Coordinates of C-alpha atoms in Angstrom, one line a residue:
Chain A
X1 CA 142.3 80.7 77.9
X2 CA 143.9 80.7 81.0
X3 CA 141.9 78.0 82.4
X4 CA 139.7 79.7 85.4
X5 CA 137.0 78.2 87.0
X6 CA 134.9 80.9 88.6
X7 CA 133.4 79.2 92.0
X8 CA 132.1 80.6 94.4
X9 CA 132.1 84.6 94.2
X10 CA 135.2 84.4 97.1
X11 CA 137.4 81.8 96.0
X12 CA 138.8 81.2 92.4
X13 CA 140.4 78.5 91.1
X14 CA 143.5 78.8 88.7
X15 CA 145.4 76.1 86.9
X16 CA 149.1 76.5 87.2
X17 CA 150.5 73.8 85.5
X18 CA 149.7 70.2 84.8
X19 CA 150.4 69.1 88.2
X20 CA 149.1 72.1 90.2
X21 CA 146.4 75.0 90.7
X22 CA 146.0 77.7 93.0
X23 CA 142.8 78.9 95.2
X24 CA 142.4 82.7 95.3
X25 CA 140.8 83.8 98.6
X26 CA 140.7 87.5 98.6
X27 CA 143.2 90.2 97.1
X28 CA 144.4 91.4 100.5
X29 CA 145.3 89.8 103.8
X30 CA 142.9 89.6 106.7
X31 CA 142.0 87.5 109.2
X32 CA 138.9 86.1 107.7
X33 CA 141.2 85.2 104.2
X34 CA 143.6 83.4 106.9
X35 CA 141.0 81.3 108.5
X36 CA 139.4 80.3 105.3
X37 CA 142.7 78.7 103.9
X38 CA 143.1 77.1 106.8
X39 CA 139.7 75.9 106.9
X40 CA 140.1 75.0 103.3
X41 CA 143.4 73.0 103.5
X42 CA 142.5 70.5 106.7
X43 CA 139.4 69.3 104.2
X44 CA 141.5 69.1 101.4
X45 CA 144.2 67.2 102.9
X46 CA 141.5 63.9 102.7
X47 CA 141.1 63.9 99.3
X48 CA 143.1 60.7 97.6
X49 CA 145.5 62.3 94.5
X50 CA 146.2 66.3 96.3
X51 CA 150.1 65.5 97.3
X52 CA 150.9 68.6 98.7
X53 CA 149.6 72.0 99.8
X54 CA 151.5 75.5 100.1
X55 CA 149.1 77.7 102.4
X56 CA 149.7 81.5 102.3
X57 CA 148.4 85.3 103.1
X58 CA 145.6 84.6 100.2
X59 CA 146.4 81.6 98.6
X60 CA 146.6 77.9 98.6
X61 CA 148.7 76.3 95.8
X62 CA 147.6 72.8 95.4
X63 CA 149.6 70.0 94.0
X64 CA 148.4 66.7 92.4
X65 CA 149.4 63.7 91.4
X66 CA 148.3 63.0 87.5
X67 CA 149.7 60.2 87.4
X68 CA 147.6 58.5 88.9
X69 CA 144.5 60.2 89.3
X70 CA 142.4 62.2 87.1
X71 CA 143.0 66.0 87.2
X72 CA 139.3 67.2 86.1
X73 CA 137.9 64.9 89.1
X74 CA 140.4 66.5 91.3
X75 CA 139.4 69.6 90.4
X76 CA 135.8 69.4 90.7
X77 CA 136.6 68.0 94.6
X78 CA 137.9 71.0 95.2
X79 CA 135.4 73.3 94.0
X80 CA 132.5 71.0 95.1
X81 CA 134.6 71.2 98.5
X82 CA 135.0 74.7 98.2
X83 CA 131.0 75.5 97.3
X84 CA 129.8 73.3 100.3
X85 CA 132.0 74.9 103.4
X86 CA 130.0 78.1 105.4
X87 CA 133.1 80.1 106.0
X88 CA 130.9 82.6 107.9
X89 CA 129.8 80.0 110.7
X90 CA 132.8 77.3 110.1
X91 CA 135.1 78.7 113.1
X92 CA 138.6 77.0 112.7
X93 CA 138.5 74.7 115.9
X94 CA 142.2 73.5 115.0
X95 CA 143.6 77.0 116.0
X96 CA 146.4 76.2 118.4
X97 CA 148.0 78.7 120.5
X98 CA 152.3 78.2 120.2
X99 CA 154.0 80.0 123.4
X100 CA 157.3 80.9 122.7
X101 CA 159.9 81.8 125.4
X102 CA 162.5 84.9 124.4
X103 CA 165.5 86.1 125.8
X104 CA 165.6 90.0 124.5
X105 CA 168.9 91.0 124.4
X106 CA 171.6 93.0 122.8
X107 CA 174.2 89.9 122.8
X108 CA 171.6 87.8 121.4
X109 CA 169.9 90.5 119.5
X110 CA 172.3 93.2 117.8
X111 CA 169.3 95.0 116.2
X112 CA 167.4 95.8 119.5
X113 CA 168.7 99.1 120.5
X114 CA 169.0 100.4 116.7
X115 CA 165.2 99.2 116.8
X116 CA 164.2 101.0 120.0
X117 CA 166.1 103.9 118.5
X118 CA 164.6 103.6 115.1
X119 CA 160.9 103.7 116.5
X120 CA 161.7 106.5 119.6
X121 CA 161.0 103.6 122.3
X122 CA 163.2 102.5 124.9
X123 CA 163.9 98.8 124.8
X124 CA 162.0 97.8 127.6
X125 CA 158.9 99.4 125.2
X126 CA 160.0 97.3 122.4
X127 CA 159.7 94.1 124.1
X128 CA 156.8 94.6 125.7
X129 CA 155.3 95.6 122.4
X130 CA 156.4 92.4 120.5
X131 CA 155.3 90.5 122.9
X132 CA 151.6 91.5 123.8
X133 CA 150.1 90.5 120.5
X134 CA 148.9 87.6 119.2
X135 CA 150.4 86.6 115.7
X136 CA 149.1 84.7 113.2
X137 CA 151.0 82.4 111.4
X138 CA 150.2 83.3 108.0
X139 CA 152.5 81.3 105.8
X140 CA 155.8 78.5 106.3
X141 CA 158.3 78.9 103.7
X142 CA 161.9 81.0 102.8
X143 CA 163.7 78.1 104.9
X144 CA 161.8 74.7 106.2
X145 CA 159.5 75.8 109.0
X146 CA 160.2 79.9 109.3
X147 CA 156.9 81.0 109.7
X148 CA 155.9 84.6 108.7
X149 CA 154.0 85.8 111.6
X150 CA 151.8 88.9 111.6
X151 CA 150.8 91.5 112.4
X152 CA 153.5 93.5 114.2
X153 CA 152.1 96.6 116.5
X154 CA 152.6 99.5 114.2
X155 CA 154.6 101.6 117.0
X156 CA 157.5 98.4 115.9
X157 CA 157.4 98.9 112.4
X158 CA 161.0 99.1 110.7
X159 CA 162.0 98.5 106.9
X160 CA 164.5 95.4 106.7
X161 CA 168.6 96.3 107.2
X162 CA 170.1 97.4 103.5
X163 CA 172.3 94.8 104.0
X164 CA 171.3 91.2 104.8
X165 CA 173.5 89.4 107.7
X166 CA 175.7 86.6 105.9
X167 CA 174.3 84.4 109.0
X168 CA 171.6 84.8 111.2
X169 CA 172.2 82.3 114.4
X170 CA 169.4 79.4 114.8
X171 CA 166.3 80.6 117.0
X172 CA 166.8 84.4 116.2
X173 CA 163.5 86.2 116.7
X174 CA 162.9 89.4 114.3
X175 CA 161.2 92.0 112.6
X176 CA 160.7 93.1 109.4
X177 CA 158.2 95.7 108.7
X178 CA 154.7 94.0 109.9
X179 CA 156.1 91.0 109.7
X180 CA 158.0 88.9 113.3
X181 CA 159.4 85.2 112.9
X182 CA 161.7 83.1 114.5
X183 CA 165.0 81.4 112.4
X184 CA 164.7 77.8 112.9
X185 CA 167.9 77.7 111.6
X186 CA 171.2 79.6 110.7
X187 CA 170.7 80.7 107.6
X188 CA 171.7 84.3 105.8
X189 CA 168.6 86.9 107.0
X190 CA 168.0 91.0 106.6
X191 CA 165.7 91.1 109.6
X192 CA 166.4 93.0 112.8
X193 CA 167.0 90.4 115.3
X194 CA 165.6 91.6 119.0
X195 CA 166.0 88.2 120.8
X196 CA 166.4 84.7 120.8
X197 CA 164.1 81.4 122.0
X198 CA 165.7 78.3 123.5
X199 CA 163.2 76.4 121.7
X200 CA 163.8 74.2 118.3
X201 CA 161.8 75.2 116.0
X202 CA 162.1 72.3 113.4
X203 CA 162.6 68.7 114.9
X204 CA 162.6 66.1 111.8
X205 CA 163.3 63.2 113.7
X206 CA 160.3 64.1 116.0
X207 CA 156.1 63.3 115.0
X208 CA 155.5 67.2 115.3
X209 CA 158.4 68.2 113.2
X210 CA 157.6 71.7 113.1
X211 CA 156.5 73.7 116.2
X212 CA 153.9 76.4 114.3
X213 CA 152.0 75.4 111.0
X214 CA 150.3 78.2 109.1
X215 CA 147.0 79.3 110.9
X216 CA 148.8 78.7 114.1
X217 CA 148.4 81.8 116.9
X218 CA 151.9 82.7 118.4
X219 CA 152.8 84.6 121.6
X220 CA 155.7 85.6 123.0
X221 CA 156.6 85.1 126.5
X222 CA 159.6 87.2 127.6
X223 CA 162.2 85.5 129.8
X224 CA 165.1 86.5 131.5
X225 CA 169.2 85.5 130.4
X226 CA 168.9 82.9 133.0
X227 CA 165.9 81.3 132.4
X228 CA 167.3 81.2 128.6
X229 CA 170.3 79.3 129.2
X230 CA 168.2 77.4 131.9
X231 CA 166.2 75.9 129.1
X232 CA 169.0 75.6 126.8
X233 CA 169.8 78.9 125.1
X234 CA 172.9 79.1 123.9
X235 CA 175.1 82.7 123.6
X236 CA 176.8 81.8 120.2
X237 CA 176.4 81.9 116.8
X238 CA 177.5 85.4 115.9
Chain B
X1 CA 178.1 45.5 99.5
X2 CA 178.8 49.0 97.9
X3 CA 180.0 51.6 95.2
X4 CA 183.0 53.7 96.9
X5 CA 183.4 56.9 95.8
X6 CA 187.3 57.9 94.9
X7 CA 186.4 60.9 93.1
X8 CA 183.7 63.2 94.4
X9 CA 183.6 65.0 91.3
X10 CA 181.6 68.2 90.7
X11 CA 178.1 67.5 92.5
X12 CA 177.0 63.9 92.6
X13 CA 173.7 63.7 94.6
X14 CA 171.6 60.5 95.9
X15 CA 167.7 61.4 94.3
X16 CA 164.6 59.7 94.6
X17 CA 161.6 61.3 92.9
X18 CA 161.3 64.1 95.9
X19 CA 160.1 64.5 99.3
X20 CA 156.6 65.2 98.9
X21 CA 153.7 66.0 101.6
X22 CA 155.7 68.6 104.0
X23 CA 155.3 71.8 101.6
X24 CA 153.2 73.2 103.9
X25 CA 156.2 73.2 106.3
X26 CA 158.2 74.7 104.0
X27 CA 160.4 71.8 103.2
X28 CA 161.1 71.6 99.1
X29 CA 160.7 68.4 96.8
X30 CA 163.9 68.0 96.1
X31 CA 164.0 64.8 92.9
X32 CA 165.7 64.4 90.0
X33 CA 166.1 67.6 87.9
X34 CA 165.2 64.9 84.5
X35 CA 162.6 63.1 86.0
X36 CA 162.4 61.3 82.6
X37 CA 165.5 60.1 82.3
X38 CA 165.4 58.9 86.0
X39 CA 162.3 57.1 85.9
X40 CA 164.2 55.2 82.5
X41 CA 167.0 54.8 84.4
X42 CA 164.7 52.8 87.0
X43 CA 162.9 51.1 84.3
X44 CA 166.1 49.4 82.7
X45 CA 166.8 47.8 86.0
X46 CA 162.7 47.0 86.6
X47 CA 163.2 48.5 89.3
X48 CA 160.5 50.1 91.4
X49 CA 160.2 54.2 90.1
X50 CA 161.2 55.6 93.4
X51 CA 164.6 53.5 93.8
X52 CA 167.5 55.4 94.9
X53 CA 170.0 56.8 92.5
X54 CA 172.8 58.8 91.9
X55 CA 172.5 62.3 90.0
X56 CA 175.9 63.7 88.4
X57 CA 176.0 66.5 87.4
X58 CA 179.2 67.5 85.0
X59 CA 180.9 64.6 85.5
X60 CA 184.8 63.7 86.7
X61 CA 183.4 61.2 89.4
X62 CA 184.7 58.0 90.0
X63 CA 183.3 54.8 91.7
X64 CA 185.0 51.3 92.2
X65 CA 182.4 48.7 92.9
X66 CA 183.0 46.1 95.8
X67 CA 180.8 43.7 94.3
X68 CA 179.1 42.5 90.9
X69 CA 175.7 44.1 89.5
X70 CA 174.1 45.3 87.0
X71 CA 173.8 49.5 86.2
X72 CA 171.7 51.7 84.3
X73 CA 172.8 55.0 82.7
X74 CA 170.6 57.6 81.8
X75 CA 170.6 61.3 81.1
X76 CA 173.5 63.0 80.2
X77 CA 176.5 61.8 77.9
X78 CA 178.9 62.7 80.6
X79 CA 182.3 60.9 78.8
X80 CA 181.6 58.0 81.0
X81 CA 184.1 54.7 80.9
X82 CA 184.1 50.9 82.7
X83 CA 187.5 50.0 83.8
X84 CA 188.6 52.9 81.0
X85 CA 186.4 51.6 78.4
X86 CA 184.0 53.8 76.9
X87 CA 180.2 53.4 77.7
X88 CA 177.2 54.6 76.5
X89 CA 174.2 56.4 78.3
X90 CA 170.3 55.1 78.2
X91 CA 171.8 51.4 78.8
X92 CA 172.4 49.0 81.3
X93 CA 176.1 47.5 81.9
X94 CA 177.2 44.4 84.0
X95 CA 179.5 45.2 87.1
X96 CA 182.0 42.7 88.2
X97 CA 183.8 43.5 91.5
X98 CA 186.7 45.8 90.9
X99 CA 185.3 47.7 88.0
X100 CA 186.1 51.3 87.8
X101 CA 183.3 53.7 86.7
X102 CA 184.2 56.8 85.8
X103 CA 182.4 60.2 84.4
X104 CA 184.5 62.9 82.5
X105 CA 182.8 66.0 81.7
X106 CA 179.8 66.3 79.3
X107 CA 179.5 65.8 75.4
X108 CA 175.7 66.0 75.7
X109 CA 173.2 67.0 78.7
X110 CA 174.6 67.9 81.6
X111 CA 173.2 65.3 84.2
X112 CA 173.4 61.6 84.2
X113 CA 171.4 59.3 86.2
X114 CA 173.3 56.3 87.8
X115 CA 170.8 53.8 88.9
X116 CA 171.9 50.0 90.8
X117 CA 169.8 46.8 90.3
X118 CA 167.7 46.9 93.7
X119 CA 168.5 50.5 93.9
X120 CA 171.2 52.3 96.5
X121 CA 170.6 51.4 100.1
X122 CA 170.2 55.0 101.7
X123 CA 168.2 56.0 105.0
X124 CA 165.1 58.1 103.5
X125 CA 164.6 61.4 105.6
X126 CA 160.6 62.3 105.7
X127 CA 159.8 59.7 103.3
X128 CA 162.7 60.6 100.9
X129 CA 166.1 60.0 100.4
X130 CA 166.4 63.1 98.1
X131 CA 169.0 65.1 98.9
X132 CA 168.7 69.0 99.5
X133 CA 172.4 70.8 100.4
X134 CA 170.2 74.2 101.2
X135 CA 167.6 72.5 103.3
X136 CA 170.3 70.6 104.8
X137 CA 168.1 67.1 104.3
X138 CA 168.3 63.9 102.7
X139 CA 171.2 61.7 100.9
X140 CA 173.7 59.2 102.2
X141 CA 173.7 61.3 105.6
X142 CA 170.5 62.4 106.2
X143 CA 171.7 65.9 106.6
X144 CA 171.7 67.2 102.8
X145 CA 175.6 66.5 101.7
X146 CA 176.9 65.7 98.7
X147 CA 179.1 62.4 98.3
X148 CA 182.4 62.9 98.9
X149 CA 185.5 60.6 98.8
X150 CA 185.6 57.9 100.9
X151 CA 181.9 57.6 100.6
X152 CA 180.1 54.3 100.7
X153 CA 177.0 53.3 98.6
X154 CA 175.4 50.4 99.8
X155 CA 173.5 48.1 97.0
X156 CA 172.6 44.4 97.0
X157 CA 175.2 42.3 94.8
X158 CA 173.4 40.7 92.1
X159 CA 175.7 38.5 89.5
X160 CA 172.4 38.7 86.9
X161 CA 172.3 40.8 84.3
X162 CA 170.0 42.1 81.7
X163 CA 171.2 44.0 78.6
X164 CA 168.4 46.5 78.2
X165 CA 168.2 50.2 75.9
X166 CA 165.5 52.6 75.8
X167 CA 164.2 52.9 72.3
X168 CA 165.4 55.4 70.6
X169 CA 161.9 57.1 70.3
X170 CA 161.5 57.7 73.7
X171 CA 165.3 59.0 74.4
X172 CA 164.8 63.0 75.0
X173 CA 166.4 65.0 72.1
X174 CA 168.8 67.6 74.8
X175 CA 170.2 69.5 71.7
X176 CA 165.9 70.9 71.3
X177 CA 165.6 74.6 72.2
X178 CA 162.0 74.7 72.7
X179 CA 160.8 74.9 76.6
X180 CA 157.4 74.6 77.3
X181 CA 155.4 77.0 79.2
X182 CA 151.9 76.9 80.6
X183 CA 150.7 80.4 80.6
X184 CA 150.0 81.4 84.4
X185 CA 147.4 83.4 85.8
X186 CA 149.2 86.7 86.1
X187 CA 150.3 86.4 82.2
X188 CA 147.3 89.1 81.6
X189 CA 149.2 91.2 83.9
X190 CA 152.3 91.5 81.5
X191 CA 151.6 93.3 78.3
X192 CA 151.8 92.4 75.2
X193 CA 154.7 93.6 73.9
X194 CA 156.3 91.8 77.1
X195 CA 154.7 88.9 76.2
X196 CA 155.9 88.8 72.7
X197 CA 158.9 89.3 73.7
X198 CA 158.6 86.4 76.1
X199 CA 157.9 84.1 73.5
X200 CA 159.2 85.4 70.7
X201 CA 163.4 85.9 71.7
X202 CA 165.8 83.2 72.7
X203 CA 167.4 83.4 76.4
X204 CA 170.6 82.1 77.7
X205 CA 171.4 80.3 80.2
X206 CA 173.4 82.0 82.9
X207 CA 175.8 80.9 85.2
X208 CA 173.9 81.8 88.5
X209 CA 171.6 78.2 87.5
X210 CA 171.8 75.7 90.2
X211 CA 169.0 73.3 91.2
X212 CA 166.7 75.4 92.8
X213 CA 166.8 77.5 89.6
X214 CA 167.7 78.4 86.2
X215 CA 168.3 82.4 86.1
X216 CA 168.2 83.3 82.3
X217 CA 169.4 86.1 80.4
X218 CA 167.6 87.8 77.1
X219 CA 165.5 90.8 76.0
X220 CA 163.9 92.3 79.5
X221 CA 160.4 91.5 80.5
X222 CA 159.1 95.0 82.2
X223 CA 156.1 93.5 83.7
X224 CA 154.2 94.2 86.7
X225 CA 156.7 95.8 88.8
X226 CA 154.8 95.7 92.3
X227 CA 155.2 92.8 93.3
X228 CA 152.8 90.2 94.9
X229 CA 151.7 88.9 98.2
X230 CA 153.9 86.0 98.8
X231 CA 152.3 83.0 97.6
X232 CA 153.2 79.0 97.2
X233 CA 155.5 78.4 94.1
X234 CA 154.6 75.4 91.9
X235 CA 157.9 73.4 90.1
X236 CA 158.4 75.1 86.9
X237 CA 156.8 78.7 87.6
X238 CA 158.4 81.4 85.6
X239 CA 159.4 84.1 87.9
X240 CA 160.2 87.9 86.5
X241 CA 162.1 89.9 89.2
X242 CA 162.7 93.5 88.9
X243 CA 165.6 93.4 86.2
X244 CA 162.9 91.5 83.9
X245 CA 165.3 88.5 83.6
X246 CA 163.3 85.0 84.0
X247 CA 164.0 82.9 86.8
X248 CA 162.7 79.3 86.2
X249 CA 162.0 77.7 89.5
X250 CA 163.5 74.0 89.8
X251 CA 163.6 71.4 91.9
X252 CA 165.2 72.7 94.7
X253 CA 163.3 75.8 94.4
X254 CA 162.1 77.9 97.9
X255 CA 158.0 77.1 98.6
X256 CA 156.8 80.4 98.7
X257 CA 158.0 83.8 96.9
X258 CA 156.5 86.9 96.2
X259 CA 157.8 88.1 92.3
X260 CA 155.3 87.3 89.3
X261 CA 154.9 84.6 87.4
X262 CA 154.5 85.0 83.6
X263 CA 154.1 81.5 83.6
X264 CA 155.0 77.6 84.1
X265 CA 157.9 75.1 82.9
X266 CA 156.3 71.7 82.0
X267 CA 158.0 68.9 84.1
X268 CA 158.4 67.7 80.8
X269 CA 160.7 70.9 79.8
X270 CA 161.8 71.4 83.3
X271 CA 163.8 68.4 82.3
X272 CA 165.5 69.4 79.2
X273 CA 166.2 72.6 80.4
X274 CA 167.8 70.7 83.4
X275 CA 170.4 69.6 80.6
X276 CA 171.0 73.0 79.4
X277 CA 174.6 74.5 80.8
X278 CA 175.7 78.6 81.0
X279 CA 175.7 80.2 77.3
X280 CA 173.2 77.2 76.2
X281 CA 170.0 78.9 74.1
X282 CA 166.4 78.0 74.4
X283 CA 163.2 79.6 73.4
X284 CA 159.8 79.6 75.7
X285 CA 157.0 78.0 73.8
X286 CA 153.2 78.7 74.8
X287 CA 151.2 75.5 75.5
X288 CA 147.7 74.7 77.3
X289 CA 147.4 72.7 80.3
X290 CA 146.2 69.8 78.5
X291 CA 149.1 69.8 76.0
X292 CA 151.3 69.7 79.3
X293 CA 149.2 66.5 80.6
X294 CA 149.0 64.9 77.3
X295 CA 153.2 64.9 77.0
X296 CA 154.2 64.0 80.3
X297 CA 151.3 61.2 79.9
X298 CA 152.7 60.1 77.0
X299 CA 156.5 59.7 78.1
X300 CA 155.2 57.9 81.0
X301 CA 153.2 55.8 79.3
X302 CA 156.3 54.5 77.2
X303 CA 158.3 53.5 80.0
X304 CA 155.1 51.6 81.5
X305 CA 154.4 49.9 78.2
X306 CA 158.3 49.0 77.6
X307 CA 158.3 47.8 80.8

């Protein structure tokens, strides 16, 4: 009745409407779910008729075109696809590492010292926190290429403000919770912002378009104001 | 040779059938919010599907063409007049240079499709010339704006002209209440008096709709109140928020979102309800996937075998 394919005992496959169905991977996030979609999505990307794909913590929404090609035999790719892949010994060789420079600072970031307050750190703790870990780039969605990057270091965690900013300036870098990203562009936002990159983020007249794709690693390389504005920062935007 | 805008009227939009293949970046479709009537609007013209055209939505817009062709008009009845002549929608209509097209404000639908012979002349942006304001992407710009005055639509003057009409049978009926709904796979999560409710009440249309989504108002849907982990949003999905009001997700809609889905909008249905305005009434009506497949194959099988 509500169309389910059982597949393999992992993964299940769900239609959503006549043009789409999602993959389940696992009912929680984890590492292992991340690297399976992203496994999972650079094989499906070669199949003719699947138009688009929405990766995400522990899903993949896929999106066909029945217009032209059969929806059962797209189907059956996928689980065929799905059945065939050894998740346990297929590491993701496509993992790319994104460095990104950060100015942390109060002009650039208002929510620092409430942060450093919040989570009885100084701010020189803070920042050394967000940036020692590796993130993952779990999912790219809200605006065109914010990617939701996990997980923070507990020590940073801190509930979103009550109140969202009416406008939160282009390359902002935040926290929510577990949850770090970078605003690729100025957009409304109820993060705390703790910094700011020089870097775009979203380049549409360039072949890469947008610097970190879900299953991407990220860093975070602090930098000094200097350096920043060296490289293009800009003060604004406030 | 080009269409000028002199009235920019209440949002007028350049559409082609979306920008598809960069989801995964989080960049939306975008397309026409009646895919049917623009794909009939193309047809009229034979011109290829994707051709750009011109969405209005409400109407009091006004072009003066520089130089003759031929139009189709789709969609909505928006009160639309040639050089102050009244003229009807699902047609095509010969443009001599000079002519004054106008739109008024709607007496049926809400959204009419303005398509040029050859199709307008606009700079696609990632393989689309759709525009989305949010994303800040696509139309006559490239950067997501809606035409203005003193905007310039390029076409290719054509002095030919075919009189063409859609049948009758395949024009939508806008005045139908019934929305079609694929039932999703959280709809075992709601309960069955939710359910019932779901498909058994009439919602209205509020006033917070736009193109990224219709916002409804009606009997509340308690549902599963927790939540879930942010996932990819299909066009049509049926989103139930905290206050149990159903959001139906357009074509603007954001790619990923994290409230459940009772269910999905046909593209079909998503187009009628496109034409609905505030304090219109619909009712949600439960059909299978292949129900969905057979309709949408059917309308677009018409306009291939007309054509």
């Amino acid at each position: 009745m509500y169309n389910t394919t059982p597949t393999t005992p992992e993964v299940r496959i769900d239609m959503v409407s006549e043009q789409a169905c999602r993959l389940t991977f696992s009912a929680t996030i984890s590492n292992k779910t991340a690297d399976q979609i992203t496994i999972v999505s650079h094989h499906l990307r070669k199949i003719a008729g699947i138009i688009d794909l929405i990766p995400s913590y522990t899903t993949l929404l896929v999106i066909f075109d029945t217009d032209h090609y059969d929806r059962f035999a797209i189907c059956r790719q996928v689980t065929t696809l799905v059945q065939s892949l050894d998740f346990d010994t297929a590491a993701d060789q496509d993992a790319r590492e994104v460095v990104i420079p950060v100015y942390y600072g109060s002009e650039v970031g208002p929510d620092l010292e409430y942060l450093a307050e919040y989570c009885h750190l100084t701010v020189e703790e803070v920042i050394a926190q967000h940036s020692k870990t590796a993130y993952r780039a779990y999912a790219i969605g809200f605006t065109p290429g914010f990617a939701f990057l996990g997980n923070t270091p507990e020590a940073l965690h801190c509930p979103r403000k009550d109140t969202p900013r009416l406008k939160v300036p282009t390359g902002s870098v935040a926290v929510a919770e577990q949850q770090t990203a970078v605003y690729p562009s100025s957009t409304p936002g109820g993060w705390q912002i703790i910094g700011r990159t020089p870097l775009q983020l979203v380049d549409w007249g360039s072949e890469s378009l947008a610097l970190i794709e879900a299953g991407d690693t990220v860093r975070f390389e602090p930098i000094s104001r200097d350096e920043f504005l060296a490289q293009g920062g800009t003060l604004d935007g406030f | 040779m080009a269409f000028n805008v002199l009235k920019s009227g209440m949002l007028a939009l350049v559409q082609d059938l979306g920008r598809h293949g960069y989801q995964h970046l989080g960049v939306t479709t975008g397309g026409p919010m009646d895919e049917l009537a623009f794909r009939w609007a193309n047809a009229l013209l034979d011109n290829p599907d994707n051709s750009a055209q011109i969405e209005i939505t409400f109407g009091m817009f006004t072009l003066e063409a520089q130089a003759p062709t031929s139009i189709a008009l789709t969609g909505a009845n928006l009160g639309a007049t040639l050089n102050d002549r009244p003229i009807l929608p699902w047609q095509t209509h010969a443009i001599q240079k000079g002519d004054i097209l106008q739109f008024k404000q709607p007496s049926h639908g809400l959204r009419a499709y303005l398509a040029v012979k050859g199709g307008f002349d606009v700079a696609p942006i990632l393989g689309s010339v759709a525009t989305v304001m949010r994303e800040s992407l696509g139309g006559q710009t490239g950067k997501g704006h809606k035409l203005q005055k003193g905007d310039v639509l390029p076409y290719t003057a054509t002095s030919k002209h075919d009189q063409k009409i859609v049948p009758r049978i395949a024009i939508p009926n806008y005045d139908s209440k019934d929305i079609a709904v694929v039932m999703g796979y959280q709809f075992d999560t709601f309960s069955g008096l939710d359910r019932a409710r779901f498909f058994g009440s009439e919602f209205t249309v509020t006033p917070q709709s736009d193109r990224m989504g219709y916002r409804m108002s009606g009997q509340a849907i308690n549902g599963n109140k927790k939540g879930i982990i942010s996932e990819g949003i299909a066009y049509g999905s049926v989103q139930i928020p905290n206050d149990g009001q159903p959001i139906i997700l357009l074509r603007d809609r954001q790619t990923i979102g994290g409230y459940p889905k009772i269910g999905c909008v046909t593209s079909f249905s998503g187009g009628l309800l496109s034409q609905k305005q505030p304090g219109d009434t619909i009712g949600f009506q439960c059909v299978s996937v292949d129900q969905a497949e057979r309709e949408r194959h059917l309308q677009l099988a018409r306009i291939a075998q007309w054509r």
